[in-house]
Short mmCIF file of C-alpha atoms in Angstrom, two decimals:
data_model
loop_
_atom_site.label_atom_id
_atom_site.label_comp_id
_atom_site.label_asym_id
_atom_site.label_seq_id
_atom_site.Cartn_x
_atom_site.Cartn_y
_atom_site.Cartn_z
CA UNK A 851 -47.62 -37.27 10.60
CA UNK A 852 -45.48 -35.46 8.07
CA UNK A 853 -41.74 -35.40 8.49
CA UNK A 854 -39.50 -32.44 7.83
CA UNK A 855 -39.52 -31.11 4.25
CA UNK A 856 -36.91 -32.68 2.02
CA UNK A 857 -34.55 -30.89 -0.37
CA UNK A 858 -35.99 -32.23 -3.62
CA UNK A 859 -34.20 -29.82 -5.95
CA UNK A 860 -30.47 -29.61 -6.53
CA UNK A 861 -30.58 -25.85 -5.95
CA UNK A 862 -31.86 -26.48 -2.42
CA UNK A 863 -28.91 -28.77 -1.74
CA UNK A 864 -26.47 -26.17 -3.04
CA UNK A 865 -28.02 -23.46 -0.89
CA UNK A 866 -27.70 -25.67 2.17
CA UNK A 867 -24.04 -26.27 1.31
CA UNK A 868 -23.41 -22.56 0.83
CA UNK A 869 -25.03 -21.83 4.20
CA UNK A 870 -22.55 -24.18 5.87
CA UNK A 871 -19.45 -23.07 3.94
CA UNK A 872 -19.63 -19.64 2.27
CA UNK A 873 -18.31 -19.73 -1.31
CA UNK A 874 -15.76 -17.07 -0.36
CA UNK A 875 -14.02 -19.78 1.66
CA UNK A 876 -13.35 -21.64 -1.58
CA UNK A 877 -11.16 -18.83 -2.92
CA UNK A 878 -7.88 -18.42 -1.04
CA UNK A 879 -6.31 -14.98 -1.22
CA UNK A 880 -2.71 -14.37 -2.19
CA UNK A 881 -0.58 -11.83 -0.39
CA UNK A 882 3.17 -11.33 -0.37
CA UNK A 883 3.64 -14.40 -2.58
CA UNK A 884 2.05 -16.88 -0.18
CA UNK A 885 -1.45 -18.29 0.01
CA UNK A 886 -3.63 -16.93 2.82
CA UNK A 887 -6.94 -18.70 3.43
CA UNK A 888 -10.03 -17.72 5.34
CA UNK A 889 -10.24 -18.63 9.02
CA UNK A 890 -11.43 -22.22 8.71
CA UNK A 891 -12.00 -22.51 12.45
CA UNK A 892 -14.54 -19.72 12.20
CA UNK A 893 -16.33 -21.71 9.48
CA UNK A 894 -16.14 -24.95 11.44
CA UNK A 895 -14.58 -26.74 8.47
CA UNK A 896 -10.93 -27.73 8.04
CA UNK A 897 -8.84 -26.54 5.11
CA UNK A 898 -8.46 -30.11 3.75
CA UNK A 899 -12.25 -30.44 3.83
CA UNK A 900 -12.62 -27.23 1.85
CA UNK A 901 -10.06 -28.49 -0.67
CA UNK A 902 -12.03 -31.72 -1.06
CA UNK A 903 -15.25 -29.75 -1.51
CA UNK A 904 -13.66 -27.69 -4.27
CA UNK A 905 -12.37 -30.82 -6.02
CA UNK A 906 -15.78 -32.49 -5.73
CA UNK A 907 -17.52 -29.40 -7.06
CA UNK A 908 -15.11 -29.15 -10.00
CA UNK A 909 -15.69 -32.83 -10.81
CA UNK A 910 -19.48 -32.39 -10.74
CA UNK A 911 -19.39 -29.27 -12.89
CA UNK A 912 -16.76 -30.62 -15.25
CA UNK A 913 -14.75 -27.38 -15.14
CA UNK A 914 -11.79 -26.04 -13.21
CA UNK A 915 -12.74 -23.33 -10.71
CA UNK A 916 -9.21 -22.62 -9.42
CA UNK A 917 -5.77 -22.37 -10.97
CA UNK A 918 -3.21 -23.72 -8.52
CA UNK A 919 0.56 -23.40 -8.30
CA UNK A 920 2.86 -23.95 -5.34
CA UNK A 921 2.61 -20.26 -4.38
CA UNK A 922 -0.53 -18.96 -6.03
CA UNK A 923 -4.21 -19.80 -6.23
CA UNK A 924 -6.54 -17.79 -8.45
CA UNK A 925 -10.08 -18.31 -9.79
CA UNK A 926 -10.55 -19.31 -13.41
CA UNK A 927 -13.11 -17.48 -15.53
CA UNK A 928 -15.61 -20.21 -14.67
CA UNK A 929 -14.67 -19.90 -10.99
CA UNK A 930 -15.29 -16.17 -11.03
CA UNK A 931 -18.72 -16.64 -12.60
CA UNK A 932 -19.67 -19.35 -10.13
CA UNK A 933 -18.45 -17.38 -7.12
CA UNK A 934 -20.18 -14.16 -8.16
CA UNK A 935 -23.52 -15.90 -8.72
CA UNK A 936 -23.21 -17.87 -5.48
CA UNK A 937 -22.38 -14.71 -3.52
CA UNK A 938 -25.47 -13.02 -4.98
CA UNK A 939 -27.60 -15.84 -3.62
CA UNK A 940 -25.94 -15.65 -0.22
CA UNK A 941 -26.32 -11.89 -0.26
CA UNK A 942 -30.06 -12.27 -0.75
CA UNK A 943 -30.21 -14.70 2.19
CA UNK A 944 -28.14 -12.28 4.27
CA UNK A 945 -30.47 -9.43 3.36
CA UNK A 946 -33.52 -11.47 4.33
CA UNK A 947 -32.08 -12.25 7.76
CA UNK A 948 -30.90 -8.69 8.39
CA UNK A 949 -34.20 -7.24 7.17
CA UNK A 950 -36.01 -9.42 9.69
CA UNK A 951 -33.74 -8.19 12.48
CA UNK A 952 -33.95 -4.55 11.42
CA UNK A 953 -31.18 -2.02 10.83
CA UNK A 954 -29.94 -2.44 14.40
CA UNK A 955 -29.46 -6.17 13.91
CA UNK A 956 -26.84 -6.32 11.15
CA UNK A 957 -24.56 -9.30 11.71
CA UNK A 958 -21.77 -11.16 9.99
CA UNK A 959 -18.70 -9.47 8.56
CA UNK A 960 -18.41 -6.52 6.18
CA UNK A 961 -15.26 -6.78 4.06
CA UNK A 962 -14.17 -3.44 2.59
CA UNK A 963 -11.33 -3.05 0.08
CA UNK A 964 -9.62 0.34 0.13
CA UNK A 965 -6.28 2.07 -0.30
CA UNK A 966 -4.02 2.29 2.72
CA UNK A 967 -3.46 6.05 2.67
CA UNK A 968 -7.12 6.97 2.28
CA UNK A 969 -8.17 4.34 4.79
CA UNK A 970 -5.78 5.56 7.47
CA UNK A 971 -6.57 9.24 6.90
CA UNK A 972 -10.31 9.29 6.26
CA UNK A 973 -11.99 5.93 6.88
CA UNK A 974 -10.56 4.47 10.09
CA UNK A 975 -11.04 7.71 12.13
CA UNK A 976 -14.75 7.58 11.19
CA UNK A 977 -15.27 3.88 11.98
CA UNK A 978 -16.06 4.13 15.73
CA UNK A 979 -19.44 5.74 15.08
CA UNK A 980 -20.43 3.04 12.58
CA UNK A 981 -19.21 0.26 14.88
CA UNK A 982 -21.26 1.73 17.72
CA UNK A 983 -24.38 1.73 15.56
CA UNK A 984 -23.85 -1.90 14.51
CA UNK A 985 -22.09 -3.69 17.39
CA UNK A 986 -22.81 -7.19 16.02
CA UNK A 987 -21.34 -6.49 12.59
CA UNK A 988 -17.65 -7.26 12.16
CA UNK A 989 -15.50 -5.16 9.81
CA UNK A 990 -12.52 -6.43 7.83
CA UNK A 991 -10.45 -3.84 5.97
CA UNK A 992 -8.68 -5.25 2.91
CA UNK A 993 -5.99 -2.60 2.63
CA UNK A 994 -3.98 -2.35 -0.58
CA UNK A 995 -2.63 0.45 -2.75
CA UNK A 996 -3.55 -1.58 -5.85
CA UNK A 997 -6.97 -2.15 -7.37
CA UNK A 998 -7.90 -5.53 -5.99
CA UNK A 999 -10.14 -8.12 -7.62
CA UNK A 1000 -13.27 -7.87 -5.48
CA UNK A 1001 -14.49 -11.33 -6.45
CA UNK A 1002 -11.21 -13.12 -5.73
CA UNK A 1003 -10.70 -11.12 -2.52
CA UNK A 1004 -14.16 -11.95 -1.24
CA UNK A 1005 -14.85 -8.24 -0.65
CA UNK A 1006 -18.40 -7.03 -0.09
CA UNK A 1007 -17.48 -3.58 -1.36
CA UNK A 1008 -14.60 -1.26 -2.20
CA UNK A 1009 -14.02 2.43 -1.68
CA UNK A 1010 -12.53 3.73 -4.92
CA UNK A 1011 -11.05 7.16 -5.61
CA UNK A 1012 -11.07 8.61 -9.11
CA UNK A 1013 -12.57 7.28 -12.36
CA UNK A 1014 -14.23 3.88 -12.18
CA UNK A 1015 -13.07 0.98 -14.32
CA UNK A 1016 -15.08 -1.95 -12.86
CA UNK A 1017 -17.68 -2.50 -15.56
CA UNK A 1018 -20.58 -4.67 -14.45
CA UNK A 1019 -20.23 -3.75 -10.78
CA UNK A 1020 -22.70 -1.62 -8.90
CA UNK A 1021 -21.48 1.80 -7.79
CA UNK A 1022 -22.63 4.74 -5.70
CA UNK A 1023 -21.07 8.19 -5.48
CA UNK A 1024 -20.37 8.92 -1.81
CA UNK A 1025 -18.70 12.31 -2.13
CA UNK A 1026 -16.04 14.36 -3.81
CA UNK A 1027 -13.27 16.67 -2.69
CA UNK A 1028 -11.29 19.37 -4.47
CA UNK A 1029 -7.80 18.69 -5.73
CA UNK A 1030 -5.40 21.38 -4.53
CA UNK A 1031 -1.96 22.68 -5.41
CA UNK A 1032 0.05 22.68 -2.18
CA UNK A 1033 3.53 23.40 -0.89
CA UNK A 1034 5.27 23.78 2.45
CA UNK A 1035 5.76 27.25 3.97
CA UNK A 1036 9.53 26.64 3.91
CA UNK A 1037 9.52 25.93 0.18
CA UNK A 1038 7.41 29.01 -0.58
CA UNK A 1039 9.68 31.19 1.58
CA UNK A 1040 12.69 29.89 -0.33
CA UNK A 1041 11.31 29.89 -3.87
CA UNK A 1042 8.38 32.31 -3.79
CA UNK A 1043 4.66 31.74 -4.27
CA UNK A 1044 3.37 31.24 -7.83
CA UNK A 1045 0.49 33.54 -8.75
CA UNK A 1046 -0.60 31.87 -12.00
CA UNK A 1047 -0.28 28.34 -13.41
CA UNK A 1048 2.35 29.65 -15.84
CA UNK A 1049 4.58 30.47 -12.88
CA UNK A 1050 4.87 26.74 -12.10
CA UNK A 1051 7.42 26.40 -14.92
CA UNK A 1052 9.97 28.09 -12.63
CA UNK A 1053 9.31 25.72 -9.72
CA UNK A 1054 10.08 22.15 -8.70
CA UNK A 1055 6.86 20.16 -9.02
CA UNK A 1056 6.33 16.72 -7.51
CA UNK A 1057 4.89 14.20 -9.96
CA UNK A 1058 2.70 11.51 -8.45
CA UNK A 1059 0.16 8.89 -9.53
CA UNK A 1060 -2.84 9.63 -11.72
CA UNK A 1061 -3.46 13.20 -12.84
CA UNK A 1062 -0.71 14.59 -10.62
CA UNK A 1063 1.80 12.45 -12.51
CA UNK A 1064 1.27 14.23 -15.80
CA UNK A 1065 3.76 16.85 -16.91
CA UNK A 1066 0.84 19.11 -17.81
CA UNK A 1067 -1.48 20.25 -15.02
CA UNK A 1068 -4.86 21.65 -16.09
CA UNK A 1069 -6.55 24.49 -14.21
CA UNK A 1070 -9.78 26.42 -14.83
CA UNK A 1071 -10.74 29.95 -13.91
CA UNK A 1072 -14.03 31.65 -14.73
CA UNK A 1073 -14.86 28.76 -17.03
CA UNK A 1074 -11.64 29.01 -19.02
CA UNK A 1075 -9.11 26.16 -18.99
CA UNK A 1076 -5.37 26.65 -18.90
CA UNK A 1077 -2.60 24.06 -18.88
CA UNK A 1078 0.78 24.44 -17.19
CA UNK A 1079 3.86 22.42 -18.10
CA UNK A 1080 5.55 21.22 -14.93
CA UNK A 1081 8.86 19.54 -14.16
CA UNK A 1082 10.74 18.40 -11.10
CA UNK A 1083 13.33 15.93 -9.88
CA UNK A 1084 10.90 14.01 -7.64
CA UNK A 1085 8.36 11.43 -8.83
CA UNK A 1086 6.38 9.32 -6.36
CA UNK A 1087 4.14 6.30 -6.98
CA UNK A 1088 1.74 6.92 -4.08
CA UNK A 1089 -0.52 9.81 -3.08
CA UNK A 1090 0.72 9.66 0.51
CA UNK A 1091 4.29 9.87 -0.76
CA UNK A 1092 3.43 12.99 -2.78
CA UNK A 1093 2.08 14.71 0.34
CA UNK A 1094 5.14 13.67 2.38
CA UNK A 1095 7.48 15.11 -0.26
CA UNK A 1096 5.59 18.39 -0.35
CA UNK A 1097 5.63 18.56 3.45
CA UNK A 1098 9.41 18.03 3.37
CA UNK A 1099 9.79 21.10 1.16
CA UNK A 1100 10.77 19.26 -2.01
CA UNK A 1101 8.37 21.15 -4.24
CA UNK A 1102 4.77 21.87 -5.24
CA UNK A 1103 2.30 19.00 -5.44
CA UNK A 1104 -1.29 18.23 -6.35
CA UNK A 1105 -3.37 16.39 -3.76
CA UNK A 1106 -7.02 15.97 -2.91
CA UNK A 1107 -8.15 17.67 0.27
CA UNK A 1108 -8.76 14.21 1.72
CA UNK A 1109 -5.08 13.37 1.34
CA UNK A 1110 -3.65 16.58 2.81
CA UNK A 1111 -6.34 17.73 5.25
CA UNK A 1112 -4.24 17.10 8.36
CA UNK A 1113 -1.20 18.91 6.94
CA UNK A 1114 -3.30 21.92 5.89
CA UNK A 1115 -4.92 22.16 9.32
CA UNK A 1116 -1.52 21.88 11.02
CA UNK A 1117 0.00 24.58 8.79
CA UNK A 1118 2.55 22.12 7.39
CA UNK A 1119 1.20 22.68 3.87
CA UNK A 1120 -0.36 25.74 2.25
CA UNK A 1121 -2.81 25.74 -0.64
CA UNK A 1122 -1.70 27.97 -3.51
CA UNK A 1123 -3.31 29.23 -6.74
CA UNK A 1124 -6.63 29.35 -4.88
CA UNK A 1125 -8.17 31.50 -7.65
CA UNK A 1126 -7.85 28.52 -10.00
CA UNK A 1127 -9.67 25.19 -9.85
CA UNK A 1128 -8.49 21.65 -10.54
CA UNK A 1129 -10.62 18.58 -11.21
CA UNK A 1130 -12.44 17.19 -8.18
CA UNK A 1131 -11.70 13.71 -6.86
CA UNK A 1132 -14.72 11.44 -6.59
CA UNK A 1133 -15.19 8.64 -4.06
CA UNK A 1134 -17.43 5.71 -5.00
CA UNK A 1135 -18.64 2.67 -3.17
CA UNK A 1136 -18.26 -0.24 -5.57
CA UNK A 1137 -19.83 -3.63 -4.98
CA UNK A 1138 -20.12 -6.89 -6.93
CA UNK A 1139 -23.46 -8.40 -7.73
CA UNK A 1140 -25.07 -5.73 -9.88
CA UNK A 1141 -27.10 -2.81 -8.66
CA UNK A 1142 -28.49 -4.34 -5.46
CA UNK A 1143 -26.03 -3.83 -2.60
CA UNK A 1144 -26.41 -5.91 0.54
CA UNK A 1145 -27.98 -4.20 3.54
CA UNK A 1146 -24.63 -4.03 5.35
CA UNK A 1147 -23.04 -2.41 2.28
CA UNK A 1148 -25.89 0.09 2.04
CA UNK A 1149 -25.65 0.88 5.76
CA UNK A 1150 -21.90 1.55 5.52
CA UNK A 1151 -22.34 3.63 2.37
CA UNK A 1152 -25.12 5.71 3.95
CA UNK A 1153 -23.01 6.32 7.04
CA UNK A 1154 -19.89 7.30 5.15
CA UNK A 1155 -21.76 9.57 2.71
CA UNK A 1156 -23.32 11.38 5.69
CA UNK A 1157 -19.89 11.73 7.30
CA UNK A 1158 -18.51 13.36 4.18
CA UNK A 1159 -21.51 15.71 3.97
CA UNK A 1160 -20.68 16.93 7.49
CA UNK A 1161 -17.33 18.04 6.06
CA UNK A 1162 -19.07 19.64 3.04
CA UNK A 1163 -17.48 17.04 0.76
CA UNK A 1164 -20.54 15.20 -0.41
CA UNK A 1165 -21.54 17.72 -3.02
CA UNK A 1166 -20.07 20.31 -5.29
CA UNK A 1167 -18.54 22.60 -2.70
CA UNK A 1168 -15.51 21.77 -0.64
#
């Protein structure tokens, strides 16, 4: 009588190890200057055990996977390569299990990196519907106003606004929204409403991150581009801060409709220069591991793209 099949290839042994302890657990994350590790109780393995596994793996490979200081742990170049390849393998195993269960059987945890302002305004309010469709799938939001390292963070995907810079990552356009020039009714009553981009030279303009931080704002009308030189005493490093300053009556600002939708609907901000167009803001789903997103990433991307289409923000009209 034959016994159970044996793992006769080193790759089989590694896959078994990865099934017990996901490689993401080997990469602590750093926040606020202190090391934060994955929930080892959830994995069933203690933190000292994980540390020993990392040391043993480094000894076998003959390379350092992590750079360690008293307050910081980060993957080396070799560590990033190893983790990305290992996560691809685990992703394929995940996909196989979820495919067998069907779309209604997605399990595990989906880790999404995104900016705080966009997440609070546009993502979190839409999450209940997705959670209801996939009750066995946990969601972890990795909220940061910076562009996080998806590999080191252990993120399955990121929602990124604006131009993409992550070469080698897979990406999918989920939608786009118009960028608007906005101001509060109180400011416009006090200073008047500009009728052309040239009129902005006589106004206080709020400079923010990205395109809104430039001293020249570019508009188009009937296919012709025009640039307006803008100045103002207020400069803000966050998109949410720009909207708050405009709402407070400090000047005219540029913001995507996603970032000022609530204020526009409440009448706290007014869109101006509506006969002119600004560049649209694109939203992409970005995921490590090439062009094959995991089923849970694809399910979330499909859901969110459909949500944006309901608001007429998935295509070229806003």
